[in-house]
PDB file of C-alpha atoms in Angstrom:
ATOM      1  CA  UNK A   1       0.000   0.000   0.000  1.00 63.00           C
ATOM      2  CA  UNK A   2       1.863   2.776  -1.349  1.00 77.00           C
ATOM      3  CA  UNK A   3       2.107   6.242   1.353  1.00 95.00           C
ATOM      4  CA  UNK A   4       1.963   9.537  -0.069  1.00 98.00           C
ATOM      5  CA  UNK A   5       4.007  10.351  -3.004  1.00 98.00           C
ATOM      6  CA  UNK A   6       5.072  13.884  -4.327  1.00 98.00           C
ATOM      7  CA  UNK A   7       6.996  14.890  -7.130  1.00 98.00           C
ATOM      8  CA  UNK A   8       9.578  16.078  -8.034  1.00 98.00           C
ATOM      9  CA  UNK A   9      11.869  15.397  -5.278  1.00 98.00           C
ATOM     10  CA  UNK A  10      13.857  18.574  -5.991  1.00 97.00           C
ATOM     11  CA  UNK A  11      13.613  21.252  -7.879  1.00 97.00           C
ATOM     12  CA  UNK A  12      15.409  24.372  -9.245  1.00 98.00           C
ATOM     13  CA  UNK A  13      14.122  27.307 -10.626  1.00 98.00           C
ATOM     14  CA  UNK A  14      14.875  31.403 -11.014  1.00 98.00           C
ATOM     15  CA  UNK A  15      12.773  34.531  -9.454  1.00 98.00           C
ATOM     16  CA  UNK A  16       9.541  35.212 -11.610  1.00 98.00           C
ATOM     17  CA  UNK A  17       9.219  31.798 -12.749  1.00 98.00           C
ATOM     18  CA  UNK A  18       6.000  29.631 -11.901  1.00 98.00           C
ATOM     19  CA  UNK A  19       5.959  25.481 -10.551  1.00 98.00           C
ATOM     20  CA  UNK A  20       3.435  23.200 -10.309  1.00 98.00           C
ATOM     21  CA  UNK A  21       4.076  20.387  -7.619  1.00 98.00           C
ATOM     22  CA  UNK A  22       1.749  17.147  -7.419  1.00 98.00           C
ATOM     23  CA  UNK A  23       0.911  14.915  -4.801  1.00 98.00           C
ATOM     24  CA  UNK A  24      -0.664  11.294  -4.560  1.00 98.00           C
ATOM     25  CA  UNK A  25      -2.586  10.931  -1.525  1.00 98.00           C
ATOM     26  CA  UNK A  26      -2.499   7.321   0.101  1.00 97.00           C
ATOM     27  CA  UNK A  27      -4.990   4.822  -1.103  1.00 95.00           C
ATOM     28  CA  UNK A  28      -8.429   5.505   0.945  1.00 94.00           C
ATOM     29  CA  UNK A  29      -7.222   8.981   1.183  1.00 96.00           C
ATOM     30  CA  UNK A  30      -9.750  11.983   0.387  1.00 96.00           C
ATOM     31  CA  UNK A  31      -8.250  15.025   1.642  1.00 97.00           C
ATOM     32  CA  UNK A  32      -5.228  16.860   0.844  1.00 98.00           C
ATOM     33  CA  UNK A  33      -3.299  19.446   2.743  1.00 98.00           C
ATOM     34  CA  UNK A  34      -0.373  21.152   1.780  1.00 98.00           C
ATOM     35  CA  UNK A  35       2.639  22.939   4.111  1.00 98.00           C
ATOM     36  CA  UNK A  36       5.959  24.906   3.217  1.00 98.00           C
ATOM     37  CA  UNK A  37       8.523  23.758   6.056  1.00 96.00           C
ATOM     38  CA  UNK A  38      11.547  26.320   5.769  1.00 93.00           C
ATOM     39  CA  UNK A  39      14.978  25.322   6.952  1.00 89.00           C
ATOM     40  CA  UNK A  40      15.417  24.280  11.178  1.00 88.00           C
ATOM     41  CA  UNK A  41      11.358  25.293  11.219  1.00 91.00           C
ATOM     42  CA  UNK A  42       8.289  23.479  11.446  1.00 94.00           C
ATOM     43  CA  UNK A  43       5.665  22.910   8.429  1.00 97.00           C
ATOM     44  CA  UNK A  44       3.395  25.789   8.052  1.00 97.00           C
ATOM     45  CA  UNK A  45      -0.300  25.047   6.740  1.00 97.00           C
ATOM     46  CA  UNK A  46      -0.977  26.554   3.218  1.00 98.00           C
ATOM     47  CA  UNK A  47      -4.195  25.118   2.667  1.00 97.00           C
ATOM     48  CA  UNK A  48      -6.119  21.740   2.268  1.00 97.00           C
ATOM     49  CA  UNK A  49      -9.033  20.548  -0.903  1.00 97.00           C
ATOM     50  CA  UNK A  50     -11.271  18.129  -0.125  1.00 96.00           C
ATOM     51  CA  UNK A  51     -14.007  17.270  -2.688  1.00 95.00           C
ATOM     52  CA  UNK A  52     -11.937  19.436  -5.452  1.00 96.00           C
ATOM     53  CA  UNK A  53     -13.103  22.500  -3.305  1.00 97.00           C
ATOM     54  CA  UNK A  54     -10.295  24.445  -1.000  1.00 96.00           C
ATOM     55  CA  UNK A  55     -11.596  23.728   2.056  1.00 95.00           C
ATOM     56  CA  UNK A  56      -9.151  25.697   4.422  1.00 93.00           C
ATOM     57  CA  UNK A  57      -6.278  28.406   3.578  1.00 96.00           C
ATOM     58  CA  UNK A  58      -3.417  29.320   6.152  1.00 96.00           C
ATOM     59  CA  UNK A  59      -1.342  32.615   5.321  1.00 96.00           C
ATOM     60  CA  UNK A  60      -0.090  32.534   2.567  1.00 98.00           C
ATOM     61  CA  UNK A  61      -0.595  35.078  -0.523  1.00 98.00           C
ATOM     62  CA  UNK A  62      -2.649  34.305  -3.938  1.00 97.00           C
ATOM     63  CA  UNK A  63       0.693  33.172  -5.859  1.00 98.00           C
ATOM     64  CA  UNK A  64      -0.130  30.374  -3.680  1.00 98.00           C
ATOM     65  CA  UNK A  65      -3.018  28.093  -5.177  1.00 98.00           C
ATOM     66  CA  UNK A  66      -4.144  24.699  -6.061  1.00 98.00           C
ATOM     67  CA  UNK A  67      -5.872  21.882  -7.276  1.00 97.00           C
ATOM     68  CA  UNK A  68      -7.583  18.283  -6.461  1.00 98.00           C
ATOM     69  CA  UNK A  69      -8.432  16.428  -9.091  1.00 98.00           C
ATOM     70  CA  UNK A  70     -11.228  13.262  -9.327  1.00 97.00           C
ATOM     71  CA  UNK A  71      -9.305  10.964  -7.772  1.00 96.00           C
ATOM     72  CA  UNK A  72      -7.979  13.184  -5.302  1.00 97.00           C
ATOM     73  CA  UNK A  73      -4.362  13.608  -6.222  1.00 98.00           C
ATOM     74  CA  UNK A  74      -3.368  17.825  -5.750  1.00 98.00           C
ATOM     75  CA  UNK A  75      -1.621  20.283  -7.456  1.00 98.00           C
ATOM     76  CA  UNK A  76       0.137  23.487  -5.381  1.00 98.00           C
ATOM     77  CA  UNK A  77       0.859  25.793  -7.663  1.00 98.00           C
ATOM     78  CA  UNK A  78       3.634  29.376  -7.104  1.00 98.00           C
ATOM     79  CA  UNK A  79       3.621  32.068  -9.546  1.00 98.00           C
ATOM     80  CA  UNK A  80       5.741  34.784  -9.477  1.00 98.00           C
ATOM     81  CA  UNK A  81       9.034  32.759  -7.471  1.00 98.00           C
ATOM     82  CA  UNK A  82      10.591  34.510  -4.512  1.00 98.00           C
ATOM     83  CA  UNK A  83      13.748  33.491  -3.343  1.00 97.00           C
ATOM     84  CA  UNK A  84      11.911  33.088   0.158  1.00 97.00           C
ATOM     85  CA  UNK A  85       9.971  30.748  -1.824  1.00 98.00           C
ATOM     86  CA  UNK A  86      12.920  28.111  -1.107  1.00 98.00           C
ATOM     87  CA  UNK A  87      11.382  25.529   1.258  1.00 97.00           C
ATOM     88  CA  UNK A  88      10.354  22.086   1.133  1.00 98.00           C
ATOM     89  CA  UNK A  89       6.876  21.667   0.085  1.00 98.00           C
ATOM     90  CA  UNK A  90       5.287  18.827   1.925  1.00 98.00           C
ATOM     91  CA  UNK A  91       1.965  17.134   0.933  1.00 98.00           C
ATOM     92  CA  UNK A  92      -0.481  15.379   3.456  1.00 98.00           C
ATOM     93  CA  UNK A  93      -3.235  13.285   2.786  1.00 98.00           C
ATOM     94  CA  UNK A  94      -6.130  12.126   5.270  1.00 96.00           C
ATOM     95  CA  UNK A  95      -9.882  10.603   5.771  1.00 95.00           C
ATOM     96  CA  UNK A  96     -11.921  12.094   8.599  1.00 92.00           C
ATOM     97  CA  UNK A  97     -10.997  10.905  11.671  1.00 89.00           C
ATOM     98  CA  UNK A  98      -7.859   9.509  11.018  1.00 93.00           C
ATOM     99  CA  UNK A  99      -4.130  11.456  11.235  1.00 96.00           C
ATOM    100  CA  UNK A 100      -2.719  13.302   8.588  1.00 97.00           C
ATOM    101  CA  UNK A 101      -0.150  11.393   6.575  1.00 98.00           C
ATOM    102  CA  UNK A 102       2.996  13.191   4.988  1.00 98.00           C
ATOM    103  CA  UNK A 103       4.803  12.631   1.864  1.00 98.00           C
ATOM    104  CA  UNK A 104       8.454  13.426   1.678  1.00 98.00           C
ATOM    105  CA  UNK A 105       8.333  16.691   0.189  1.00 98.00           C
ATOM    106  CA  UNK A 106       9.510  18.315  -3.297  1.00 98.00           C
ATOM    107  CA  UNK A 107      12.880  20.276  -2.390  1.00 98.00           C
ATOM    108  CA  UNK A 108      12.196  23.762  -3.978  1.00 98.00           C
ATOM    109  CA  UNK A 109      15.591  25.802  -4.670  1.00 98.00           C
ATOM    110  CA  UNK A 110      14.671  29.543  -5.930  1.00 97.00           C
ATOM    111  CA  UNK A 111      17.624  31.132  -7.489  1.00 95.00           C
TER     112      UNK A 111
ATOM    113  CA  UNK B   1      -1.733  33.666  20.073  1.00 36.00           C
ATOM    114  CA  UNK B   2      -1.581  30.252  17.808  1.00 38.00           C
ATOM    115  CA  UNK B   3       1.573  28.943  18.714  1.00 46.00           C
ATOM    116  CA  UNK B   4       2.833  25.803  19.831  1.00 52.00           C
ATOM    117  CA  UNK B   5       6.511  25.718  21.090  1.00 47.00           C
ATOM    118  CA  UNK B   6       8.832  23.489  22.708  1.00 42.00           C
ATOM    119  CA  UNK B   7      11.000  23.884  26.188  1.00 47.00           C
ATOM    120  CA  UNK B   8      14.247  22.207  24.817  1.00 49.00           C
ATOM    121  CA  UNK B   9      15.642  22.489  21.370  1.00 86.00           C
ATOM    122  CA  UNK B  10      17.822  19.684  21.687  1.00 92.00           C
ATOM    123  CA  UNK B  11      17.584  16.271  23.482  1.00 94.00           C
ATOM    124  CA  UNK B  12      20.650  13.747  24.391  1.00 96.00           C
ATOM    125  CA  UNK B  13      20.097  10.400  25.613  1.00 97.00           C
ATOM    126  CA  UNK B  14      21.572   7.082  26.195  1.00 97.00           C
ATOM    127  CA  UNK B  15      20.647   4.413  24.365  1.00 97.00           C
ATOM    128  CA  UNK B  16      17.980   2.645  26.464  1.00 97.00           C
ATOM    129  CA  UNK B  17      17.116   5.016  28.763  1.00 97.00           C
ATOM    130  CA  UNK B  18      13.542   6.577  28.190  1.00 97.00           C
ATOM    131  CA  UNK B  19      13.403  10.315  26.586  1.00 97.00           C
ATOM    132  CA  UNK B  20      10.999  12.794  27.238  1.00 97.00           C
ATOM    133  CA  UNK B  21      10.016  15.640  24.891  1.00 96.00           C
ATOM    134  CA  UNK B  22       8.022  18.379  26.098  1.00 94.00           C
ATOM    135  CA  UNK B  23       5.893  20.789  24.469  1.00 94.00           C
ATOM    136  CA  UNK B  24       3.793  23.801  25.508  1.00 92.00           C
ATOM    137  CA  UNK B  25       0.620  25.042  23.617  1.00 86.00           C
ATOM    138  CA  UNK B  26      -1.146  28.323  24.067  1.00 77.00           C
ATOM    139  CA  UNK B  27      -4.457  28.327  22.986  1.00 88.00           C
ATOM    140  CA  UNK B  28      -6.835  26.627  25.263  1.00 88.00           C
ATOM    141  CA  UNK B  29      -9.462  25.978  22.593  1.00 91.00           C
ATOM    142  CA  UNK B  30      -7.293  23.350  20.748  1.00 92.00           C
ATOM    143  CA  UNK B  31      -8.749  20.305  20.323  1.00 92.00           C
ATOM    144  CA  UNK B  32      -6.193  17.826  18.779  1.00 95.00           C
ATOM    145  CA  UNK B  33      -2.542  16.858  19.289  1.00 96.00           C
ATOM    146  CA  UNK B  34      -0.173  15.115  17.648  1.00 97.00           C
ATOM    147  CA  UNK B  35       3.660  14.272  17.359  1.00 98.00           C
ATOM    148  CA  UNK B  36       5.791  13.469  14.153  1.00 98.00           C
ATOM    149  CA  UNK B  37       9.268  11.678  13.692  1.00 98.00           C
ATOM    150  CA  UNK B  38      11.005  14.063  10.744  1.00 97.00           C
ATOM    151  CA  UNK B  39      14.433  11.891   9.873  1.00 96.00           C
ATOM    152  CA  UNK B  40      16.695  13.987   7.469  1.00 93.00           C
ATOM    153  CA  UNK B  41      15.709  13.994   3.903  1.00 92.00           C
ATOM    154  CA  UNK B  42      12.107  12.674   4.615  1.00 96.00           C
ATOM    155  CA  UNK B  43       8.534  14.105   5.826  1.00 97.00           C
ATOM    156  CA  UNK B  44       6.989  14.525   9.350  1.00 98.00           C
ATOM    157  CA  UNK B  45       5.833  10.578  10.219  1.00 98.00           C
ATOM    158  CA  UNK B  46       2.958  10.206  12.461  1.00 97.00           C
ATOM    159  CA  UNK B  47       3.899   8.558  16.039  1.00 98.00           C
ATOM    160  CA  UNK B  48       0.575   9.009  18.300  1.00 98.00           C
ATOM    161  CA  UNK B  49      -2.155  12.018  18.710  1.00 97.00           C
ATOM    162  CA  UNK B  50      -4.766  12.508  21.386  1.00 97.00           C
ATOM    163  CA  UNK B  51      -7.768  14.224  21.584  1.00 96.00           C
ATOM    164  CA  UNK B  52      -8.082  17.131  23.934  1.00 94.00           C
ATOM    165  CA  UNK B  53     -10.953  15.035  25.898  1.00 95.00           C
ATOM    166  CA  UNK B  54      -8.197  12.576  26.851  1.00 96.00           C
ATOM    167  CA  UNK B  55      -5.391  13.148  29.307  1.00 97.00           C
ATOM    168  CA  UNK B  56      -3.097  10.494  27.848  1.00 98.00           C
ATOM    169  CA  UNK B  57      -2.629   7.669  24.978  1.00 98.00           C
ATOM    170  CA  UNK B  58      -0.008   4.370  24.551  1.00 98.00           C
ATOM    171  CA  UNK B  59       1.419   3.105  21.552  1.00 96.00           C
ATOM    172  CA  UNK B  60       4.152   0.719  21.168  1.00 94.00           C
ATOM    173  CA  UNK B  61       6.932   2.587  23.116  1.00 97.00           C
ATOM    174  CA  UNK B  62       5.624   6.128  23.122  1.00 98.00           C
ATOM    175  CA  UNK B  63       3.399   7.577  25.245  1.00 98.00           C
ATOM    176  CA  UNK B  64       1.642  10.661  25.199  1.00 98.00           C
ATOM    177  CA  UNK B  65       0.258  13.035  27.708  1.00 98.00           C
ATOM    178  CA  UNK B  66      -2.228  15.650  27.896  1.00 97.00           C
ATOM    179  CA  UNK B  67      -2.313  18.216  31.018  1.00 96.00           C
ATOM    180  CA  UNK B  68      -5.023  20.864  29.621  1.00 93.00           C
ATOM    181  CA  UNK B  69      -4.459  22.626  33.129  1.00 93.00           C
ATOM    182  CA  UNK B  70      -1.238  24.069  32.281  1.00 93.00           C
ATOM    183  CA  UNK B  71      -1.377  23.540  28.225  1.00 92.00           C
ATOM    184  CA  UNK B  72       1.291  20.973  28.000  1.00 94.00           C
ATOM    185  CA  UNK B  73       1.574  18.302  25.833  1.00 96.00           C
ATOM    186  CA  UNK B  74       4.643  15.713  26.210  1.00 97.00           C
ATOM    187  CA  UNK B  75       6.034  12.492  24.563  1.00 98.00           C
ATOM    188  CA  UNK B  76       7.955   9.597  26.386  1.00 98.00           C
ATOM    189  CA  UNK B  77       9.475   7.243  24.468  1.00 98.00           C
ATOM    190  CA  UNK B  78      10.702   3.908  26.279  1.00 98.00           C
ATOM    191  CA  UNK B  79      13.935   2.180  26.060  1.00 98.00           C
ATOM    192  CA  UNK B  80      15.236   4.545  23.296  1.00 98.00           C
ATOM    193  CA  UNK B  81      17.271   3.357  20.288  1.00 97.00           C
ATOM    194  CA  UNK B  82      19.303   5.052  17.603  1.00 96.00           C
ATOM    195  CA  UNK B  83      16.487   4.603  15.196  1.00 96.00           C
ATOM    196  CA  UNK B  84      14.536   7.413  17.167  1.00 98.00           C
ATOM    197  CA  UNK B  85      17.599   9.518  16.425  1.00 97.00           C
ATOM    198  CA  UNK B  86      15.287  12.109  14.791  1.00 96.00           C
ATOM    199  CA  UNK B  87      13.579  15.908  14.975  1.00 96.00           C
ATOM    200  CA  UNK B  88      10.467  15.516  16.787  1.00 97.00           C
ATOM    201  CA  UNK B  89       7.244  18.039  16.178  1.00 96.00           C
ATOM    202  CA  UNK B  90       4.334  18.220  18.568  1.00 96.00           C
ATOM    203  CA  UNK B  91       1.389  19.852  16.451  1.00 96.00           C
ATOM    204  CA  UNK B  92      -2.503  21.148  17.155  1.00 95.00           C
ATOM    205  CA  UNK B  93      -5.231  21.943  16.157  1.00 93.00           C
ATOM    206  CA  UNK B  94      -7.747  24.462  16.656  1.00 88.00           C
ATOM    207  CA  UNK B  95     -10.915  23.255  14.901  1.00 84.00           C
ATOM    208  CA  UNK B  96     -11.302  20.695  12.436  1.00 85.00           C
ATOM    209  CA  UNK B  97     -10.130  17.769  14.963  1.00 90.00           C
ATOM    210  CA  UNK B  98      -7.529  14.953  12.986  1.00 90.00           C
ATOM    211  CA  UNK B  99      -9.005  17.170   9.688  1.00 90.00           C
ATOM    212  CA  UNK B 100      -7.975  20.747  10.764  1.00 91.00           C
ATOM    213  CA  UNK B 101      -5.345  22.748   9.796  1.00 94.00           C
ATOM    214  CA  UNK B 102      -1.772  21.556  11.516  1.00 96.00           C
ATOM    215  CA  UNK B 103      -0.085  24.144  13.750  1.00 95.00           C
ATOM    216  CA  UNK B 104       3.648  23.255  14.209  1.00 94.00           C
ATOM    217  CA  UNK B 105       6.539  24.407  17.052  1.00 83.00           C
ATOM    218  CA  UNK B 106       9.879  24.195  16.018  1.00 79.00           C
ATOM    219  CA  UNK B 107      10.829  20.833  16.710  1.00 92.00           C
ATOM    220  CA  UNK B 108      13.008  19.276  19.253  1.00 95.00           C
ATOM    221  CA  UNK B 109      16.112  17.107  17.714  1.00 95.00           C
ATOM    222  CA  UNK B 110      16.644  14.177  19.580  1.00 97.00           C
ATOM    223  CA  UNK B 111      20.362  12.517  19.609  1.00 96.00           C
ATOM    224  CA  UNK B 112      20.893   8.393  21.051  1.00 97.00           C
ATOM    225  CA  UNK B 113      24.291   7.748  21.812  1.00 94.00           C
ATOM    226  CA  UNK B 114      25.503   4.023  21.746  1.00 90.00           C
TER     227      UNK B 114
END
């Protein structure tokens, strides 16, 4: 039974520029939350989709959106890079009641 | 404010001996807890949560407790191994129970010597 899976695993890219990073929720899975953890800090909530809808949003500015598709994998989205945009991206995936699941994260290097 | 935050940034212990990682909370309305394992190079891994209507949970080696009184949440792990060698998060909630929106401290690294 395959966890959560994100991809990439790292990724480089210059100020201005725009990613897309997915995420495969664990099998039974229906909701999908998303975090930015910066360097020697914990994970920070971006937001969460649950029935393709955003369901909850932390801080974060528009640049920051997303996606959940039919068979609720995710998209998180950045347009406009920063180079405070460097973090690791971390995907979580969970069914009501149960603990939120992380994947290992897509490394995201701003240049 | 929303903050969760942790007494010691660093833990040593022997290998064997039991470790305890404490964590402090601040809102009183919280209504989930949890704690992750983050190894280097890899995500947060679930350990053991609790539910702010219970005042403490077992799982195999770890135990977590609850005092709402003073807002504290803590983690004992027995008989500690290298393996645990880790950074560990303690995380809430403030609505949403297991669902809700994680709020993470800073983490507390945690070092077994042989």
């Amino acid at each position: 039974d395959a966890g959560v899976t994100q991809s990439p695993t790292h990724l480089i890219k210059t100020r201005g520029q725009q990613v897309t990073l997915r995420c495969s929720p664990k099998s039974g899975h229906d909701t999908v939350s998303w975090y930015q953890q910066a360097l020697g800090q914990g994970p920070q909530f971006i937001f969460q989709y649950y029935e393709e809808e955003e369901r909850q949003r932390g801080n974060f500015p528009d640049r920051f959106s997303g996606h959940q598709f039919p068979n609720y994998s995710s998209e998180l989205n950045v347009n406009a890079l920063l180079l405070g945009d460097s973090a690791l991206y971390l995907c979580a995936s969970s069914v009501s009641g149960q603990p939120q699941h992380f994947g290992d994260g897509t490394r995201l290097s701003i240049l | 404010g929303e903050s969760v935050g942790l007494h010691l940034p660093t833990l040593s212990v022997q290998e064997g001996d039991n470790s305890i990682i404490n964590c402090a909370y601040s809102n009183s309305a919280s209504d989930y807890f949890i704690w992750y394992k983050q190894e280097s190079g890899k995500g947060p891994q679930f350990i053991i949560d609790i539910r702010s209507n219970m005042d403490k949970r077992q799982g195999q080696r770890v135990t977590v407790l609850l005092n709402k009184t003073v807002k504290h949440l803590s983690l004992q792990i027995a008989a500690t191994q290298p393996g645990d060698s880790a950074v560990y998060f303690c995380a809430e909630t403030l609505y949403g129970g297991s669902q809700g929106n994680l709020i993470f401290g800073k983490g507390t690294k945690l070092s077994v010597k042989p």
